[in-house]
Short mmCIF file of C-alpha atoms and ligand atoms in Angstrom, two decimals:
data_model
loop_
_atom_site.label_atom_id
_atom_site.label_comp_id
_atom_site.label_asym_id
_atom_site.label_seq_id
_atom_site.Cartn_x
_atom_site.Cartn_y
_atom_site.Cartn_z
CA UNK L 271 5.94 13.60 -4.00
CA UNK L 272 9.08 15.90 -4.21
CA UNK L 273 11.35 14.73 -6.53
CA UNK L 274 14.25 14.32 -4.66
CA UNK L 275 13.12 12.59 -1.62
CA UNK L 276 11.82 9.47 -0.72
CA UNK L 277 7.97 8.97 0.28
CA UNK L 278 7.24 10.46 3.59
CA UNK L 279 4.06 8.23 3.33
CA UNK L 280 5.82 5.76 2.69
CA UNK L 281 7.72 5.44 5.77
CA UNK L 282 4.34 6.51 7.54
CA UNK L 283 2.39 3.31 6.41
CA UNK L 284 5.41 1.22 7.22
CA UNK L 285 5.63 2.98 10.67
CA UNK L 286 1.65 2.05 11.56
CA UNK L 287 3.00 -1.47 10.40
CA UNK L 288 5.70 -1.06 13.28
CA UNK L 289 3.62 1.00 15.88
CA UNK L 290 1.08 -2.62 15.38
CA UNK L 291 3.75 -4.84 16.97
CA UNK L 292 2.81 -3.00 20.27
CA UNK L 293 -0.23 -4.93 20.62
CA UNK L 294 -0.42 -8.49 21.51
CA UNK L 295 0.12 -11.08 18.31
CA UNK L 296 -3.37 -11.93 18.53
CA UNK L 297 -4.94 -8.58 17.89
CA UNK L 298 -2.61 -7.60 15.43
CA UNK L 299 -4.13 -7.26 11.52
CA UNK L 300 -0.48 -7.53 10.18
CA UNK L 301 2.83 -8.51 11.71
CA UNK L 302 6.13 -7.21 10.32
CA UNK L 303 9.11 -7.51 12.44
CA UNK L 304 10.78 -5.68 9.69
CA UNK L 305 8.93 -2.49 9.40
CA UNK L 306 11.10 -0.51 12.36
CA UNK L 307 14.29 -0.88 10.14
CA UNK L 308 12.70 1.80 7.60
CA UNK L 309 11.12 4.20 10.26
CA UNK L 310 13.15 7.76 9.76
CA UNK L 311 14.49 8.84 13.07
CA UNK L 312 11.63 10.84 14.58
CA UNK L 313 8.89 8.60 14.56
CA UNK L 314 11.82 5.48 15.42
CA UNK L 315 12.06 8.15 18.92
CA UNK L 316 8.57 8.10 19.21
CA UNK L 317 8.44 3.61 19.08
CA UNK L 318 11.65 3.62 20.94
CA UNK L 319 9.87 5.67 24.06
CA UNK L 320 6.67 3.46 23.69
CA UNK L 321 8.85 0.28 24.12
CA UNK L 322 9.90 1.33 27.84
CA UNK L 323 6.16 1.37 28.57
CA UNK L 324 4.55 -2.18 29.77
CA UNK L 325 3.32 -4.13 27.29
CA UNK L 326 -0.67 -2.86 28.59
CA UNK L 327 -0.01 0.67 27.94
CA UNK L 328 1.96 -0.23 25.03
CA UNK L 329 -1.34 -1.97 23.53
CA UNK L 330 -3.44 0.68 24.82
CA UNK L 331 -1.11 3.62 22.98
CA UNK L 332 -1.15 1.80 19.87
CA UNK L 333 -5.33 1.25 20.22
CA UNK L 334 -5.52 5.46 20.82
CA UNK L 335 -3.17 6.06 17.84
CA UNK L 336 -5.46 4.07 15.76
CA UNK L 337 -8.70 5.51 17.02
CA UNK L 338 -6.99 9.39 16.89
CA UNK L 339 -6.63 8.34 12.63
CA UNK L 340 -10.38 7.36 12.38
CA UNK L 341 -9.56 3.73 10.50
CA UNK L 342 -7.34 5.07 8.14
CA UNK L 343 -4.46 2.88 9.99
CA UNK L 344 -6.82 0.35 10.63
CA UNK L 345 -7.88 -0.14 7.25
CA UNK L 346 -3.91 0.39 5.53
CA UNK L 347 -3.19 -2.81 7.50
CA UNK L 348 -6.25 -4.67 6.91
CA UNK L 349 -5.71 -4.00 2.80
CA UNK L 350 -1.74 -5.30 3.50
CA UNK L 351 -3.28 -8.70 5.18
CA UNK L 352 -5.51 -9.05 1.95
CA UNK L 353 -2.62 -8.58 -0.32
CA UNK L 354 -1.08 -10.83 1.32
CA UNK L 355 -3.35 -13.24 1.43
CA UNK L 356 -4.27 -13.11 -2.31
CA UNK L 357 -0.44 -13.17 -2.94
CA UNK L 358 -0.29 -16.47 -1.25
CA UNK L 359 -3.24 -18.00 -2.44
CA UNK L 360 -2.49 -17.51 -6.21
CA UNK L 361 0.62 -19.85 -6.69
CA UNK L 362 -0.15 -19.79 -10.55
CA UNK L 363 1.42 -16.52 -11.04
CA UNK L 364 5.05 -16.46 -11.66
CA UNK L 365 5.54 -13.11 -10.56
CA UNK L 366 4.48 -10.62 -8.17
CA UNK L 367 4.98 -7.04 -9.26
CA UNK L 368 4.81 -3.97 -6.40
CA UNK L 369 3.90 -0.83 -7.64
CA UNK L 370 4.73 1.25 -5.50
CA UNK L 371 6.61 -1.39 -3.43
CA UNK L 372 7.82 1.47 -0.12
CA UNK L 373 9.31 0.20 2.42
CA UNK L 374 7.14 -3.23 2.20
CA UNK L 375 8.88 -6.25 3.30
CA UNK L 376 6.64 -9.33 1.94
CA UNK L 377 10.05 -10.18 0.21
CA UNK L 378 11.29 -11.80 3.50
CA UNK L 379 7.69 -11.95 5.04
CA UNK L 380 6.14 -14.38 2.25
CA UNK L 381 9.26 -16.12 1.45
CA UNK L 382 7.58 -19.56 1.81
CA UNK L 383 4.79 -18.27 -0.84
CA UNK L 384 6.91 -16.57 -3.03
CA UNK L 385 9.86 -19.15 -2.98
CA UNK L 386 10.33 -19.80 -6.85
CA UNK L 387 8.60 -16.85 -8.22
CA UNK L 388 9.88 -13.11 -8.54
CA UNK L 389 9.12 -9.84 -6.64
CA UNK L 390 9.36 -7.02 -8.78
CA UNK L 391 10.02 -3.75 -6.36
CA UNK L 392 8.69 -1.13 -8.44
CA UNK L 393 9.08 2.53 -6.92
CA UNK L 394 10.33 5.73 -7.24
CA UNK L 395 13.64 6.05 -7.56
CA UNK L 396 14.27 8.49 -4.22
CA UNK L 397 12.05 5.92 -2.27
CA UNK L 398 13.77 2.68 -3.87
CA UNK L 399 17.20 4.16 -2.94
CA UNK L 400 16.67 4.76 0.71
CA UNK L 401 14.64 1.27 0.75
CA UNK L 402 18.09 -0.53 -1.24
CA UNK L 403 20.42 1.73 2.15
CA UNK L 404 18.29 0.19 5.11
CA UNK L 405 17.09 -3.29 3.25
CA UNK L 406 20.52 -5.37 3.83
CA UNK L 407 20.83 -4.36 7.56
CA UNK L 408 17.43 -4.59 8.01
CA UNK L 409 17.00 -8.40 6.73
CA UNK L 410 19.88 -9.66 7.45
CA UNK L 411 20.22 -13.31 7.05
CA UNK L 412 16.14 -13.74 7.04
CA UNK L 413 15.83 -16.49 3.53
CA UNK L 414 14.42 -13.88 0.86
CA UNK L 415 12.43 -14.25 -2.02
CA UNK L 416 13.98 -12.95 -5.26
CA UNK L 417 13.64 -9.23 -5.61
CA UNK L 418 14.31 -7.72 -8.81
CA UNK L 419 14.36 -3.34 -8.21
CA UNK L 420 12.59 -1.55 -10.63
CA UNK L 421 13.35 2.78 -9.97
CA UNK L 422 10.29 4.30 -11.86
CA UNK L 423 8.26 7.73 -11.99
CA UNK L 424 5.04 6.61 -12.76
CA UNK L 425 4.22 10.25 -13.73
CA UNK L 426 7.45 10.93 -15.99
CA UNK L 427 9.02 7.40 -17.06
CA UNK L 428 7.72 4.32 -19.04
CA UNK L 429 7.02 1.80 -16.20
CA UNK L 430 6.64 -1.13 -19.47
CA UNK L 431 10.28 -0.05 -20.80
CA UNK L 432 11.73 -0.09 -16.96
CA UNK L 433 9.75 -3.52 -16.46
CA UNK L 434 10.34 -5.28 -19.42
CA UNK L 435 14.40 -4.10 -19.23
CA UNK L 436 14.19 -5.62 -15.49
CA UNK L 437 13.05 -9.09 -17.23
CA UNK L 438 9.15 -9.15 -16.44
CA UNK L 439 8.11 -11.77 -18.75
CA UNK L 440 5.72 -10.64 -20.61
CA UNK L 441 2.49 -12.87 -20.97
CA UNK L 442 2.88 -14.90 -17.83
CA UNK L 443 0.54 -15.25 -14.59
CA UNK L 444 1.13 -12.38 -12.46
CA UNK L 445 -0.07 -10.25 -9.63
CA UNK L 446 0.13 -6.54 -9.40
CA UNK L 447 -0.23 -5.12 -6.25
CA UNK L 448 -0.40 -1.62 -6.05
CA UNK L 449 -0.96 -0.60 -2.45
CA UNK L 450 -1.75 2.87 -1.39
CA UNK L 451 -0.30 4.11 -4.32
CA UNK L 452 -3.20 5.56 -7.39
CA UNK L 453 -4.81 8.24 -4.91
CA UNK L 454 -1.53 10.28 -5.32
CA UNK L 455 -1.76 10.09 -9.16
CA UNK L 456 -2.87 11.93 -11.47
CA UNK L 457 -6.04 9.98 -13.43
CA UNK L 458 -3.89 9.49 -17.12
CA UNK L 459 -1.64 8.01 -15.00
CA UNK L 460 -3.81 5.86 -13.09
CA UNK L 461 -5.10 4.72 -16.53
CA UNK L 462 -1.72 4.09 -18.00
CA UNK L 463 -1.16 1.54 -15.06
CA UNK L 464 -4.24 -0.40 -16.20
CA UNK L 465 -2.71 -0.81 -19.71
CA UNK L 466 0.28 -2.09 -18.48
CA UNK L 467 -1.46 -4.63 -16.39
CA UNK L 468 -3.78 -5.65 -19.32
CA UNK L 469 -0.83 -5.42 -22.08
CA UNK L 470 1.96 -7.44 -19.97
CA UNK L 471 0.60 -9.99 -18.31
CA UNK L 472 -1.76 -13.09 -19.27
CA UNK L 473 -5.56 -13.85 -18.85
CA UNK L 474 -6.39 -14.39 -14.92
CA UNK L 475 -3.92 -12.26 -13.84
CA UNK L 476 -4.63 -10.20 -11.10
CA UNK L 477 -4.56 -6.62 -9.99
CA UNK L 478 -4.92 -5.74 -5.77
CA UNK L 479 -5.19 -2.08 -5.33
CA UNK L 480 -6.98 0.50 -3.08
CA UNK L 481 -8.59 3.71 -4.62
CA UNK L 482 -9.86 6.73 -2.54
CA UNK L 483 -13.52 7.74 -3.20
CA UNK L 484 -14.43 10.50 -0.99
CA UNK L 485 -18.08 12.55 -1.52
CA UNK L 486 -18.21 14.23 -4.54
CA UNK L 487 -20.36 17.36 -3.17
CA UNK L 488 -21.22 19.52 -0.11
CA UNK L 489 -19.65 19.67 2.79
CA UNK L 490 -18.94 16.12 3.48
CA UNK L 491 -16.62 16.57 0.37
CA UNK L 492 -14.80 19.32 2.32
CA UNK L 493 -14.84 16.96 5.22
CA UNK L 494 -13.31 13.91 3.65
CA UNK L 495 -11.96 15.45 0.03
CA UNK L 496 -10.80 18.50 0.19
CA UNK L 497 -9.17 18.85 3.68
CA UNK L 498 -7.63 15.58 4.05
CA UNK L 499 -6.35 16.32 0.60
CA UNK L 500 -4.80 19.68 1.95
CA UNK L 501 -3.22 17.84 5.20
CA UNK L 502 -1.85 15.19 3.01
CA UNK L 503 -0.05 17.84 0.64
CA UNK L 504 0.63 19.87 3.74
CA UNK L 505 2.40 17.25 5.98
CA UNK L 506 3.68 15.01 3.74
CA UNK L 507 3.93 16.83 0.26
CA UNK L 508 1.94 14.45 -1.34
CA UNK L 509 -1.70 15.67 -2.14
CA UNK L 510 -4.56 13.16 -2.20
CA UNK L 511 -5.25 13.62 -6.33
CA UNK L 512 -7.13 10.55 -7.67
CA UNK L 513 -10.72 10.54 -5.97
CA UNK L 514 -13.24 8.95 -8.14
CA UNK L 515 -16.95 7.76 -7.01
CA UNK L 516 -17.25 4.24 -6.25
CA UNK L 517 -19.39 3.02 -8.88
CA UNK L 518 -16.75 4.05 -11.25
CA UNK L 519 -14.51 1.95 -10.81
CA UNK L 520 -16.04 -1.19 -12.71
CA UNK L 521 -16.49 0.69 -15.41
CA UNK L 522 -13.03 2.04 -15.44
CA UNK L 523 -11.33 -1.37 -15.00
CA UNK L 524 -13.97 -2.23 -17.99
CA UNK L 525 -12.78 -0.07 -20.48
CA UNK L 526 -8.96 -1.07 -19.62
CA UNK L 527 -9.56 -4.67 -20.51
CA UNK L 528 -10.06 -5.72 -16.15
CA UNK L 529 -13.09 -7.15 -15.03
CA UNK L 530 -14.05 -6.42 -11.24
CA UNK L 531 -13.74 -9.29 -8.61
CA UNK L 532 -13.56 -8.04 -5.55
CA UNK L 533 -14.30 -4.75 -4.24
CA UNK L 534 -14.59 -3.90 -0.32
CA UNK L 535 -15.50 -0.85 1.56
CA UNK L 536 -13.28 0.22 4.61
CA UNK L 537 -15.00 -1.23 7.54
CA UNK L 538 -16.30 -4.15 5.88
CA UNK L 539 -12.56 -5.08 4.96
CA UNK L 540 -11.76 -4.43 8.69
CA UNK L 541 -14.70 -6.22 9.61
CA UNK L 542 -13.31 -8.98 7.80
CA UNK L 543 -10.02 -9.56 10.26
CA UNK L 544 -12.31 -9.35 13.14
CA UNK L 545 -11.02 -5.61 13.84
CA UNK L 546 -14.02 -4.30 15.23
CA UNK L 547 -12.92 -3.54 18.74
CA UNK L 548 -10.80 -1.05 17.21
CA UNK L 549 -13.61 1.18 17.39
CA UNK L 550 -13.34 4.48 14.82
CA UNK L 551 -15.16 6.73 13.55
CA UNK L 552 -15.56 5.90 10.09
CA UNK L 553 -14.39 8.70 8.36
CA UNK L 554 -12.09 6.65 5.49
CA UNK L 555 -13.78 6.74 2.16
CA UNK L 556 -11.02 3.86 0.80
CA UNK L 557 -11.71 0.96 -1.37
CA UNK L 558 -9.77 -2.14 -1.59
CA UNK L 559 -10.83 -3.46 -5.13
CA UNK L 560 -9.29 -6.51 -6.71
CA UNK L 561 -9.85 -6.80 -10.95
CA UNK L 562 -8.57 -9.68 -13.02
CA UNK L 563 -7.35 -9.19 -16.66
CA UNK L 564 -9.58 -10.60 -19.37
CA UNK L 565 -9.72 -13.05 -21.74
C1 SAM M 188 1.70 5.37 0.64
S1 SAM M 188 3.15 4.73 -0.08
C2 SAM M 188 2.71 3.01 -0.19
C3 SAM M 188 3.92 2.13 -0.11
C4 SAM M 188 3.63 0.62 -0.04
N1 SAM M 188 2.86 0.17 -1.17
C5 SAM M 188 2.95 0.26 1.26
O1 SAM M 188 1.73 0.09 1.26
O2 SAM M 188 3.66 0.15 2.27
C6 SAM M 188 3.11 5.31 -1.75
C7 SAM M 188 4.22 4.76 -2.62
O3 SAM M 188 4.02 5.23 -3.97
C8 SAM M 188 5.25 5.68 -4.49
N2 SAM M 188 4.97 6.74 -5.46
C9 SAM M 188 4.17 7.84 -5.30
N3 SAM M 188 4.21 8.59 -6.41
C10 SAM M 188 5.04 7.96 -7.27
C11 SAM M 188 5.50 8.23 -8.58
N4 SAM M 188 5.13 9.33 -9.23
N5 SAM M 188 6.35 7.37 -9.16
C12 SAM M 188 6.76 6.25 -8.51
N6 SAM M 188 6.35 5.93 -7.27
C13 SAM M 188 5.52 6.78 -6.66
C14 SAM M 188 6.03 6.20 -3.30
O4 SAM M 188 7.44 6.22 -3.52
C15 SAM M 188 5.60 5.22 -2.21
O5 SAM M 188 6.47 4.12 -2.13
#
């Protein structure tokens, strides 16, 4: 990402998180009432005209967008509704850490589940600036967990030094989510973020992430590596970097001290929220992969 601004994909994740409250609650994979505070002007244009549509071609336009981005939206909803649900269904851990946090807004969403635990919001610090501008408008009085900021580069900082000045406490039962976030890194990087996980926090703990694994040869790799890559750097100026094949990641979460628990393709994680009418053409080559630390 440029250095200077915050995460244009960012605010585009948090937008399809907005664009979803078009369609009616029960076909929704995620709902965030919060999302449209953080939308940058253009695309806020673009929800504000949809609104003066009725609510059928309001559903409908939201369906097409979805379809037009072959699952990708699809499935960066479904893998929010995951997170969430693993975030509520491990009260052990005493802290949930975002890495990565954007413009994510589980801090007034999950306030039941998080109530007496804290929500580290890790992120870059151009990102966590414009997120710290809109946040207090944007919640308003809404009861929110406790959110402690955390402005990192996870390519030029020590994320353990910001984290542990921040007051993670080190050795307790935590949960790292990091959403969206290791496909734009480089892989040291993505390896130094398995450390920390294994090094800070205790036995059990768990770590929710997605990883891109598009083909590694021919011209599906063009297809779903190479150009998507190019668009992302092109339009957002944030290239698609980490790509590894599937069956490394056990392997990789191995030799970093993680064992694998959980991980879902694409459609099968769609699958799983009953998404199917949202027919695409399944063109995503993301993972959502959850890894524990061990004993
Ligand atoms: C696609 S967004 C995902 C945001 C959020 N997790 C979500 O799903 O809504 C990628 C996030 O990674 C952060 N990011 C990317 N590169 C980073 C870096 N080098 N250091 C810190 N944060 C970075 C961006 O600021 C952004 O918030």
């Amino acid at each position: 990402m440029r250095p200077d601004r915050p995460s244009d994909t960012a605010e585009l994740v948090c937008a399809w998180r907005a664009l979803e409250a078009l369609l009616p609650v029960e076909e929704r994979l995620v709902s965030d009432p919060w999302a449209r505070a953080f939308v940058g002007p253009w695309r806020a244009s673009l929800l504000d005209l949809a609104d003066r549509l009725p609510a059928r071609a309001r559903a409908a336009l939201a369906r097409q967008v979805d379809r037009a981005l072959q699952g990708t939206m699809t499935f960066v909803l479904a893998r929010h509704r995951a997170i969430d649900e693993l975030i509520a269904a491990t009260p052990r851990a005493t802290q949930v850490v975002l890495l990565g946090a954007g413009y994510d807004s589980r801090a007034v969403r999950l306030e039941p589940a998080l109530r007496g635990r804290t929500l580290f919001e890790v992120d870059h610090p151009a990102t966590a600036r414009r997120k710290a501008a809109l946040a207090a408008t944007a919640y308003g009085d809404a009861p929110r967990a406790r959110v402690v900021p955390v402005q990192v580069d996870f390519e030029r900082d020590s994320i353990e030094e910001r984290l542990r000045a921040a007051g993670l406490e080190v050795g307790a039962s935590t949960v790292w989510v990091w959403e969206g976030v290791s496909m734009y890194l480089d892989e040291p990087a993505v390896r130094a973020t398995l450390d920390l996980v294994r090094g800070l926090s205790a036995p059990g703990s768990l770590l929710a992430f997605d990883a891109w694994c598009p083909p590694a040869g021919g011209l599906a790799r063009l297809a779903r590596r190479d150009l998507p890559s190019l668009a992302f750097r092109l339009l957002y100026h944030e290239p698609l970097v980490w790509g590894p094949p599937q069956e490394r990641l056990a392997p990789l979460l191995r030799e970093h001290g993680l064992t694998l628990v959980e991980l879902v393709e694409a459609r099968a994680l769609v699958a799983r929220y009953g998404a199917r009418r949202r027919s695409w053409l399944d063109l995503s080559s993301m993972v959502f992969v959850v890894g524990e630390v061990a004993p």
